[in-house]
Coordinates of C-alpha atoms in Angstrom, one line a residue:
I210 CA 126.3 -66.5 240.8
T211 CA 123.7 -67.9 238.3
N212 CA 121.7 -69.5 241.2
Q213 CA 121.8 -66.3 243.1
K214 CA 120.4 -64.4 240.1
I215 CA 117.7 -67.0 239.7
A216 CA 116.8 -66.8 243.4
A217 CA 116.8 -63.0 243.3
Q218 CA 114.6 -63.0 240.2
K219 CA 112.1 -65.4 241.9
T220 CA 112.0 -63.2 245.0
L221 CA 111.3 -60.1 242.8
E222 CA 108.6 -61.9 241.0
A223 CA 107.0 -63.1 244.2
E224 CA 107.1 -59.5 245.6
L225 CA 105.5 -58.2 242.4
E226 CA 102.8 -60.9 242.6
H227 CA 102.1 -60.0 246.2
K228 CA 101.8 -56.3 245.4
K229 CA 99.4 -57.2 242.6
T230 CA 97.3 -59.3 245.0
E231 CA 97.2 -56.5 247.6
F232 CA 96.2 -53.9 244.9
L233 CA 93.4 -56.2 243.6
T234 CA 92.2 -56.9 247.2
E235 CA 92.1 -53.2 248.0
F236 CA 90.3 -52.5 244.8
I237 CA 87.6 -55.2 245.4
T238 CA 87.2 -54.0 249.0
S239 CA 86.8 -50.4 248.0
A240 CA 84.5 -51.3 245.1
S241 CA 82.2 -53.5 247.2
H242 CA 81.8 -50.7 249.8
E243 CA 81.1 -48.0 247.2
F244 CA 78.7 -50.0 245.0
R245 CA 76.8 -51.8 247.9
T246 CA 74.9 -48.8 249.2
P247 CA 73.6 -47.4 245.9
I248 CA 72.7 -50.9 244.6
S249 CA 70.8 -51.6 247.9
V250 CA 68.9 -48.3 247.6
L251 CA 68.1 -49.0 244.0
N252 CA 66.7 -52.5 244.8
S253 CA 64.6 -51.2 247.7
A254 CA 63.2 -48.2 245.8
S255 CA 62.4 -50.3 242.7
Y256 CA 60.6 -52.9 244.8
L257 CA 58.5 -50.2 246.6
L258 CA 57.7 -48.5 243.4
T259 CA 55.9 -51.6 242.2
R260 CA 53.7 -51.7 245.3
I261 CA 52.6 -48.1 245.9
T262 CA 50.2 -45.8 244.1
D263 CA 50.6 -42.6 246.0
P264 CA 52.2 -40.1 243.5
T265 CA 54.1 -38.3 246.3
K266 CA 55.7 -41.5 247.5
Q267 CA 56.4 -42.6 244.0
G268 CA 58.2 -39.3 243.3
K269 CA 60.3 -39.8 246.5
Y270 CA 61.5 -43.2 245.3
I271 CA 62.1 -42.1 241.8
T272 CA 64.3 -39.3 243.1
Q273 CA 66.3 -41.9 245.1
I274 CA 66.8 -44.0 242.0
I275 CA 68.0 -41.1 240.0
K276 CA 70.4 -40.0 242.8
Q277 CA 71.9 -43.4 243.2
T278 CA 72.2 -44.0 239.5
E279 CA 74.2 -40.7 239.2
R280 CA 76.4 -41.9 242.0
L281 CA 77.2 -45.1 240.3
E282 CA 77.8 -43.3 237.0
N283 CA 80.3 -41.0 238.8
L284 CA 82.2 -43.8 240.4
V285 CA 82.5 -45.6 237.0
N286 CA 83.6 -42.4 235.3
R287 CA 86.3 -41.8 237.8
M288 CA 87.7 -45.3 237.2
L289 CA 87.6 -44.8 233.4
M290 CA 89.2 -41.4 233.8
M291 CA 92.1 -42.9 235.7
V292 CA 92.6 -45.5 233.0
D293 CA 92.5 -42.9 230.3
L294 CA 95.1 -40.7 232.1
D295 CA 97.4 -43.7 232.6
H296 CA 97.5 -44.2 228.8
M297 CA 98.3 -40.6 228.0
D298 CA 101.9 -39.7 227.3
N299 CA 101.5 -36.3 225.5
I300 CA 98.8 -33.7 225.9
E301 CA 97.9 -30.7 223.8
C302 CA 98.5 -27.4 225.6
E303 CA 97.4 -23.9 224.8
M304 CA 97.7 -20.5 226.4
I305 CA 94.6 -19.9 228.7
R306 CA 93.4 -17.4 231.2
L307 CA 94.0 -19.2 234.5
D308 CA 91.9 -16.8 236.5
V309 CA 88.9 -17.5 234.2
L310 CA 89.4 -21.3 234.5
L311 CA 89.4 -21.1 238.3
Q312 CA 86.2 -19.1 238.4
N313 CA 84.5 -21.5 236.0
A314 CA 85.6 -24.4 238.2
I315 CA 84.1 -22.8 241.3
T316 CA 80.8 -22.1 239.4
H317 CA 80.7 -25.7 238.1
V318 CA 81.3 -27.3 241.5
Q319 CA 78.8 -25.1 243.3
S320 CA 76.2 -26.1 240.8
R321 CA 76.7 -29.8 241.5
H322 CA 77.5 -29.9 245.2
K323 CA 75.8 -28.6 248.4
T324 CA 78.0 -25.6 249.5
D325 CA 75.4 -23.4 251.2
D326 CA 77.3 -23.5 254.5
I327 CA 80.8 -23.1 252.9
E328 CA 82.2 -19.8 251.6
I329 CA 84.3 -20.3 248.4
Q330 CA 86.4 -17.4 247.3
L331 CA 88.6 -16.7 244.3
L332 CA 91.2 -14.2 245.6
D333 CA 92.9 -11.6 243.4
N334 CA 90.1 -12.2 240.9
D335 CA 90.7 -8.8 239.3
T336 CA 94.2 -9.9 238.1
Q337 CA 94.7 -11.7 234.8
I338 CA 97.1 -14.6 234.8
F339 CA 98.0 -17.0 231.9
A340 CA 99.1 -20.6 231.8
Y341 CA 100.2 -22.9 229.0
C342 CA 98.4 -26.1 229.7
S343 CA 95.6 -28.5 228.8
E344 CA 92.5 -26.5 229.7
T345 CA 90.2 -29.5 229.9
L346 CA 92.5 -31.5 232.2
L347 CA 93.4 -28.6 234.4
F348 CA 89.7 -27.8 234.8
L349 CA 89.1 -31.4 235.9
A350 CA 91.9 -31.2 238.4
M351 CA 90.6 -28.0 239.9
C352 CA 87.1 -29.4 240.2
E353 CA 88.5 -32.5 242.0
L354 CA 90.5 -30.4 244.5
L355 CA 87.4 -28.2 245.1
K356 CA 85.3 -31.3 245.7
N357 CA 87.9 -32.7 248.1
A358 CA 88.0 -29.4 250.0
I359 CA 84.2 -29.3 250.2
D360 CA 84.0 -32.9 251.5
H361 CA 86.5 -32.1 254.3
T362 CA 85.0 -28.7 255.2
D363 CA 81.4 -30.0 255.3
G364 CA 80.0 -29.6 258.8
I365 CA 82.8 -27.2 259.9
H366 CA 81.5 -24.0 261.5
D367 CA 82.3 -21.0 259.3
G368 CA 83.8 -23.3 256.6
K369 CA 85.9 -21.4 254.0
I370 CA 87.7 -22.4 250.8
S371 CA 89.9 -20.0 249.0
L372 CA 91.6 -20.2 245.6
S373 CA 94.5 -17.9 244.7
Y374 CA 97.0 -17.6 241.9
H375 CA 100.2 -15.7 241.1
Y376 CA 103.4 -15.9 239.2
E377 CA 106.7 -17.1 240.7
N378 CA 109.3 -15.8 238.2
T379 CA 107.5 -17.0 235.0
Q380 CA 105.7 -20.0 236.5
P381 CA 102.0 -19.9 237.4
I382 CA 101.2 -21.0 240.9
I383 CA 97.7 -22.1 242.1
T384 CA 96.7 -22.6 245.7
I385 CA 93.5 -24.1 247.1
A386 CA 93.2 -23.7 250.9
D387 CA 90.4 -24.7 253.3
N388 CA 89.9 -24.5 257.1
G389 CA 88.5 -28.0 257.3
K390 CA 89.4 -31.2 259.1
G391 CA 93.0 -31.3 258.0
M392 CA 95.0 -34.5 258.3
L393 CA 97.9 -36.2 260.1
D394 CA 101.4 -36.3 258.6
E395 CA 101.1 -40.0 258.0
T396 CA 97.9 -39.5 256.1
R397 CA 99.4 -36.7 254.0
D398 CA 102.1 -39.0 252.7
L399 CA 99.5 -41.4 251.4
I400 CA 96.7 -39.3 249.9
F401 CA 98.0 -39.6 246.3
Q402 CA 98.0 -43.4 246.4
R403 CA 95.2 -44.9 244.4
F404 CA 92.3 -46.2 246.4
Y405 CA 93.7 -44.8 249.7
R406 CA 90.9 -43.8 252.0
E407 CA 91.5 -41.9 255.2
D408 CA 87.8 -42.3 255.9
K409 CA 87.7 -46.1 256.6
S410 CA 84.0 -45.8 257.5
H411 CA 83.3 -44.7 253.8
S412 CA 81.1 -41.9 255.0
I413 CA 82.5 -39.8 252.2
S414 CA 81.6 -41.1 248.8
G415 CA 84.4 -41.9 246.4
F416 CA 87.0 -44.5 245.5
G417 CA 90.0 -42.7 246.7
L418 CA 90.7 -41.7 243.1
G419 CA 90.1 -38.0 243.1
L420 CA 93.5 -36.9 244.4
P421 CA 95.4 -39.5 242.3
I422 CA 93.6 -38.1 239.3
V423 CA 94.8 -34.6 240.2
K424 CA 98.4 -35.8 240.7
R425 CA 98.4 -37.6 237.3
I426 CA 97.0 -34.5 235.5
V427 CA 99.6 -32.3 237.2
D428 CA 102.4 -34.7 236.2
L429 CA 101.1 -34.7 232.6
Q430 CA 101.4 -30.9 232.6
Q431 CA 105.0 -31.3 233.9
G432 CA 104.0 -29.5 237.0
T433 CA 104.3 -30.2 240.7
I434 CA 101.7 -30.5 243.5
S435 CA 102.5 -30.2 247.2
I436 CA 100.3 -30.2 250.4
D437 CA 100.5 -28.6 253.7
S438 CA 97.9 -29.8 256.3
Q439 CA 97.3 -29.7 260.0
L440 CA 94.7 -31.7 261.8
N441 CA 91.6 -29.6 262.7
I442 CA 93.1 -26.5 261.1
G443 CA 92.9 -27.1 257.4
T444 CA 94.7 -28.1 254.2
T445 CA 96.4 -26.2 251.4
F446 CA 97.3 -27.7 248.0
T447 CA 99.8 -25.8 245.9
I448 CA 100.2 -26.5 242.2
T449 CA 103.2 -25.1 240.2
L450 CA 102.9 -25.2 236.4
P451 CA 105.8 -24.8 234.1
D452 CA 106.0 -21.8 231.7
K453 CA 105.6 -22.3 227.9
D454 CA 109.4 -22.2 227.3
T455 CA 110.0 -25.1 229.8
L456 CA 107.3 -27.2 228.1
A457 CA 108.7 -26.6 224.7
Q458 CA 112.1 -28.1 225.7

């Protein structure tokens, strides 16, 4: 029996080590893809800046440098955010106006991302709804979901994204729906895994951390998140938050 236990323990340790290696390999692969392009642009633009005197061309390359620097900063911030969330056990909650938070998230995302060809609506925006949660973290989660919807609706004719909210008994419910590219069932089962990228060509920027960040935030709020998606039809995320009495238990 002792030998069997020792063998089982060694097998378990080998499996854990294999998973760690896979995780590290996936991280390095993803990181190399995401950092390679901005670093390449920064090197080229910096080189050309030292060799041209035309103010217009200089401005063009300076703009490129600023854009790629912001991209690198965003990638690093996402990684640090995931680490911070992993180390959180308890969060401070307060009663907030959920409808106001959702409108603020829309305004914030529209100011930072190109959405000229995408209609973003907050439905039932004349109705007040309250939620007991961490306003800062929930705002971050909503922005991540909106950005995800924008990325997957970009280029779609008559692209639309809608946010809605209501109470189910005493629990606040949030939905974010788009008519974008959608996804296959096998993809849907993997999207909350860290570093998972459906887009293997890396044409959409990111580390595959946006949705895992959302999932972690919802978990910290003791809520749930579900997804309904059909390829070439669209995707709907539904977040259910607990009421204040449930969180107090």
